[in-house]
Amino acid sequence: MSQISLTFPDGSIRDYPAGTTAAEVAASIAPSLAKNAISASFDGRHVDLAWPLTGNGSIAINTMKDQAPALELIRHDLAHVMARAVQELWPDVKVTIGPVRDYGWFYDFDRAEPFTPDDLGAIEAKMKQIIAAREPVRTEVWDRARAIAYYKDRGEPFKVELIDRIPEGEDLRMYWHGDWQDLCRGPHLQHTGQLPADAFKLTHVAGAYWLGDNTRPMLQRIYGVAFRNRDELKAHMTMLEEAAKRDHRKLGREMDLFHMQEEAPGQVFWHPNGWNIYTTLQDYMRRQQKRGGYVEVNTPQVVNRKLWEASGHWQNYQENMFIVEVDEEHAREKTVNALKPMNCPCHVQIFNVGLKSYRDLPLRMAEFGSCNRYEPSGALHGIMRVRGFTQDDAHIFCTEAQIEPETKKFIEFLARIYADLGFDNWTVKLSTRPEKRIGSDESWDRVEAALGNACRAAGYDFEVQEGEGAFYGPKLEFTLTDAIGRQWQCGTLQVDPNLPERLDAEYVGEDGQKHRPVMLHRAVLGSFERFIGMLIENYAGKLPLWLAPRQVVVASIVSDADDYVREVVAALTAAGIRAEADIRNEKINYKVREHSLQKVPVIMAVGMKEVAERTVSIRRLDRQGSESVTLDAALESLMAEGTPPDLRG
C-alpha cells in the first residue's frame, strides 16, 4: 500500500497508509485527541474526520477549542438538523439550501403555510431530540444520475436544480444525519451528539426568493444563531438586545434624522438634523483629504453605456445598474445611459485629459461621488443598505514602485480618521491572488509584498485571505469593531492595473516612453450613509458634541427668563455652536426628559437665579445632576469640545 507523509503544526512529519482518515490520525496521536476531535484542516481545507487522506500535506486536528472550525461545524450541522426537524414535523415541506452566516445559519423552505413563533419553538424542541439521540453522521459520493433520480423520487425539485448548477466532474457529496439526507460539500461532525443542545436559538422567519431571483418562488427562511456553549449564546443574545436599542432606524426616528418611503426605495430623505451630521462629517473628510494631498473632482451622474462597456461594467455589473434611455432629438433610436454605480471610470477620464508625466505621479484624485446601485428590495436596510449613496471615494494613479509608500501613507491617513471618530479597534485583511487572474506570478508577488510591507511599516499586523483578491489585483480591507463588539468592514484599498489598461490611461516616464499607471481604489468610510448609520449605532445616538446634530438646547424654567435664554442662544450661535431655545410653557423636567430622549448632549436650564448671576445650569446627557457655570465659562468649554478634532490646537 502506498504511503503519504503528513506534516503537523509542530513541524513533525509522520507517514501513514494512503486513505487513512483524519480520525485515525488523531487516534494515532492520543486517545484523548481522538475523543475530542471534531474535524481536521488539511492543506488549508476544512475536512471531515471520516474523509480519507490520499496525498501528502499539512494537517491539524481540530477540537471545540478551535473557535473558527468549531463554529463552522456547529452552525452547519445545526442547519441540517433544523431541516430534518422541519421535515419530520411537516413531511410535505420541500428543502433548498442552508448556509452558515455570521453568528449562525439560515435554511430556506418551500411550505404553503407560514411558519409561526410557536412553530419555531416546536422545531427547536425537535432539534434537541435529534441531538440527544447522538445519531451518526456519514457521507458518500454519488454520481450525478443517481443523485438526480434520488431527489426526483422524493419530490425535491430544488435539490435537482442545485445539482444541475454543479459543474460536471465535481463530486456530489451526500450527508446523512441519522436517516435524514442532504446534498452538501461538508464538512460535518461525527454524530449529532457533538452539537451543544443549549447553545443555539431560532430567531426569526423571513421571506426569500429562490436563489435571490424575484421571478422565482418565494420561500420561507428560518434563521438561527449558535455558539460553542450556553455562555457564548447568552452573551450574543444580550448583544442583540443592546443592538435593538441602538438600531439606527429607531434612533433616526427619535432624533428626527431621516426617513425612507415607498416612492423612492433605497433612497434617503435627510432631515435637517441628519443633514447636520452628514455635512459635518463631509467637511471633516474634505479637510483631511486636502491635507493628505488629494485633489477633489466631481463627475457626471448619467454616463453613456459606451464608457461602461469599455470599463467592463456593462458586461459584468449591468444587473446592478440603473439604465436611463433618452430619446435624443431627431435620433432614430434611443441613447442608452446608466446612472453611475461607481466613480472609477469617470476618474480615469479626468486623468486622460492632457498629457501626464511621471512627475505628476502619484496623483490622488478624490470625489464625494453620488452613486446608484440596484439592490433587491428585501436586502435594503435603513441607511445601511441603500440604492443611492455617496462614497468618500478616491483613486491614486501611481507607478508600481509607488504602491508601497502610497499604501503606507493611506493606512496612516485612515488610522487618524478612525481615531478621530472614536474607533481604535480595527483590523487589516490582505486578500491575495485568486485562481483565475491576469498578470504574471512575479507581478502578483511584488504587489502582494508591497501591501504587506506597507502594513508592517505603518505598524499594523494583517490577516491573509488566500484567493480573495480581484482577478486583476490584491486588496486590503479595514474592519472596525464597534462599542458592542460587532465588526464592520469599511475602508478598502484595491490595486488595479486593469482599468487603466482598458481605458487607455498613460503617462510619460523618465525614459520618454508611454507607460500605464497603476490605479489604487481607496475609501475610508465607504459610504456616508452606511457609516453614519454605524456611528449612530456605535454611540447609541449619543454622538460626540462636534458631530451631534443638535448640540445645545437652552430651556427656560420660568417665562421671565425667556429674554436671557435668547441671549444665551445668540452667544452660543455666534461661537459656532448649534444651539436652540426652548421657551415653551412646560415644566423644566418635561423639557429635559424630551430633549434627553432626542439625544441632545447638552441641556442648559435657565431660571431667574441664572438671569441674576449670568450663569447657566448645564445638564449632560446620561449624567446625574447639573453644574452651574458662568456663561463665559460655558462658551469657552463648549467651543473647545464642539471643535472638530482636526481643528483643535
XYZ file of C-alpha atoms in Angstrom, residues 71-309:
239
model
C -18.368 27.318 14.994
C -18.464 26.475 11.286
C -19.281 22.828 12.064
C -21.804 23.582 14.807
C -23.714 26.038 12.622
C -23.535 23.871 9.523
C -24.700 20.732 11.326
C -27.492 22.648 13.034
C -28.742 23.814 9.627
C -29.096 20.153 8.622
C -30.624 19.175 11.947
C -33.145 22.016 11.642
C -34.113 20.935 8.115
C -34.544 17.373 9.336
C -36.693 18.586 12.248
C -38.891 20.631 9.891
C -39.478 17.674 7.583
C -40.209 15.344 10.492
C -42.821 17.802 11.764
C -44.218 18.678 8.318
C -43.289 15.940 5.782
C -44.702 17.885 2.824
C -42.188 20.743 3.198
C -39.532 20.982 0.443
C -35.940 21.828 1.384
C -33.464 24.010 -0.509
C -30.186 25.325 0.944
C -28.899 26.224 4.408
C -25.586 28.093 4.507
C -23.592 29.257 7.511
C -23.628 33.022 8.075
C -22.435 35.473 10.724
C -23.282 34.085 14.175
C -25.396 31.242 12.820
C -27.172 29.948 9.729
C -30.384 30.050 7.749
C -32.321 27.467 5.758
C -34.914 28.146 3.055
C -38.102 26.053 2.906
C -40.995 25.752 0.476
C -44.141 25.450 2.597
C -47.700 26.518 1.829
C -48.448 27.747 5.373
C -46.301 30.433 7.015
C -44.150 29.420 9.965
C -45.235 30.965 13.280
C -43.335 31.723 16.513
C -44.961 28.623 18.017
C -43.590 26.608 15.084
C -40.072 27.825 15.887
C -40.476 26.525 19.434
C -41.627 23.141 18.128
C -38.681 22.973 15.709
C -36.206 23.785 18.498
C -37.685 21.019 20.670
C -37.440 18.505 17.819
C -33.821 19.558 17.138
C -32.899 18.884 20.757
C -34.432 15.412 20.477
C -32.291 14.710 17.399
C -29.169 15.953 19.193
C -29.923 13.815 22.251
C -30.197 10.710 20.046
C -26.467 11.044 19.160
C -27.084 9.612 15.701
C -24.093 9.136 13.380
C -23.255 11.500 10.533
C -21.997 9.742 7.408
C -21.163 10.731 3.865
C -20.924 9.204 0.395
C -20.005 10.432 -3.088
C -22.684 9.766 -5.705
C -22.720 10.113 -9.461
C -24.968 12.774 -10.960
C -27.618 10.428 -12.406
C -28.100 8.608 -9.105
C -28.426 11.881 -7.153
C -30.954 13.353 -9.593
C -33.029 10.180 -9.546
C -32.947 10.144 -5.740
C -34.311 13.686 -5.414
C -36.870 13.322 -8.192
C -38.186 10.200 -6.485
C -38.601 12.154 -3.225
C -40.223 15.189 -4.854
C -37.371 17.628 -4.082
C -37.196 19.851 -7.215
C -34.922 22.447 -5.645
C -32.215 19.843 -5.000
C -32.467 18.663 -8.606
C -31.902 22.228 -9.798
C -28.921 22.626 -7.451
C -27.327 19.504 -8.940
C -27.812 20.949 -12.433
C -25.849 24.014 -11.289
C -22.876 21.997 -10.012
C -20.118 21.818 -12.667
C -19.612 18.491 -14.407
C -16.832 16.476 -12.816
C -17.305 17.959 -9.342
C -18.042 15.425 -6.582
C -21.626 15.213 -5.352
C -21.376 14.544 -1.645
C -24.363 13.209 0.240
C -24.584 13.567 4.016
C -26.847 11.701 6.424
C -27.696 12.965 9.885
C -29.261 9.808 11.189
C -31.617 8.693 8.407
C -32.133 12.218 7.025
C -30.072 13.112 3.947
C -28.897 16.329 2.251
C -26.674 17.336 -0.644
C -23.696 19.196 0.815
C -19.994 19.910 0.372
C -19.380 19.434 4.107
C -17.570 19.069 6.398
C -19.710 17.864 9.312
C -19.366 16.468 12.821
C -19.178 12.734 13.553
C -22.579 12.463 15.277
C -25.423 14.743 16.303
C -24.486 14.411 19.965
C -21.432 16.612 19.392
C -23.773 19.598 18.987
C -24.322 21.764 22.095
C -28.069 21.497 22.690
C -28.147 24.554 24.982
C -26.128 26.894 22.738
C -28.465 27.613 19.825
C -31.695 29.502 19.213
C -34.018 30.003 16.246
C -34.523 33.748 15.938
C -36.983 34.642 13.178
C -38.558 33.856 9.807
C -38.338 35.987 6.662
C -39.306 35.676 3.035
C -36.632 34.964 0.436
C -36.838 34.349 -3.306
C -35.310 31.108 -4.554
C -31.679 31.897 -5.457
C -32.385 35.587 -4.827
C -34.360 35.879 -8.086
C -37.656 37.779 -7.732
C -39.088 35.840 -10.680
C -38.687 32.572 -8.763
C -40.792 31.109 -5.919
C -40.967 32.934 -2.604
C -39.614 30.689 0.161
C -39.586 30.899 3.942
C -36.180 31.435 5.533
C -35.664 30.383 9.137
C -32.684 31.987 10.871
C -30.768 30.557 13.806
C -27.769 31.529 15.919
C -25.371 29.080 17.547
C -22.222 29.060 19.648
C -19.970 26.593 21.409
C -21.639 26.850 24.810
C -24.526 28.430 26.686
C -22.460 31.368 27.983
C -21.445 32.399 24.461
C -25.086 32.219 23.333
C -26.217 34.287 26.323
C -23.581 36.948 25.569
C -24.741 37.086 21.960
C -28.414 37.417 22.886
C -27.503 40.244 25.272
C -25.631 41.906 22.413
C -28.700 41.558 20.178
C -30.857 43.219 22.829
C -28.363 46.079 23.003
C -28.214 46.273 19.216
C -32.006 46.600 19.068
C -31.809 49.600 21.402
C -29.136 51.115 19.146
C -30.905 50.390 15.836
C -30.216 53.420 13.646
C -33.719 53.242 12.173
C -35.292 53.590 15.631
C -32.870 56.334 16.682
C -33.278 58.037 13.313
C -36.982 58.499 14.087
C -36.423 59.584 17.694
C -33.717 62.089 16.719
C -35.569 63.210 13.559
C -32.588 62.459 11.294
C -34.020 60.902 8.119
C -36.789 58.816 6.659
C -37.380 56.400 3.760
C -40.574 55.989 1.750
C -42.058 53.725 -0.918
C -41.851 56.306 -3.691
C -38.037 56.239 -3.525
C -36.966 52.757 -2.363
C -33.433 52.632 -1.068
C -33.056 56.434 -1.146
C -32.619 58.612 1.927
C -34.673 61.698 2.781
C -32.302 63.588 5.070
C -33.965 65.870 7.632
C -32.133 68.964 8.949
C -30.743 67.117 11.987
C -29.432 64.224 9.895
C -28.023 66.539 7.258
C -26.093 68.352 10.005
C -24.301 65.085 10.784
C -23.722 64.394 7.089
C -22.270 67.818 6.218
C -20.156 67.987 9.387
C -18.624 64.615 8.564
C -18.156 65.563 4.906
C -16.489 68.871 5.814
C -14.150 66.976 8.138
C -13.270 64.469 5.399
C -12.716 67.275 2.867
C -10.205 68.957 5.179
C -8.428 65.667 5.835
C -8.184 64.847 2.126
C -6.824 68.283 1.306
C -4.132 67.830 3.966
C -3.444 64.368 2.541
C -2.550 65.761 -0.880
C -5.790 64.905 -2.697
C -7.362 66.997 -5.422
C -11.163 66.986 -5.352
C -13.185 66.449 -8.521
C -16.814 65.901 -9.461
C -18.076 63.689 -12.279
C -21.435 63.185 -14.049
C -24.280 61.116 -12.666
C -25.506 59.877 -16.049
C -22.928 58.348 -18.395
C -23.340 56.718 -21.800
C -23.157 52.925 -21.940
C -20.066 53.148 -24.189
C -17.912 54.050 -21.193
C -19.385 51.238 -19.100
C -18.741 48.802 -21.953
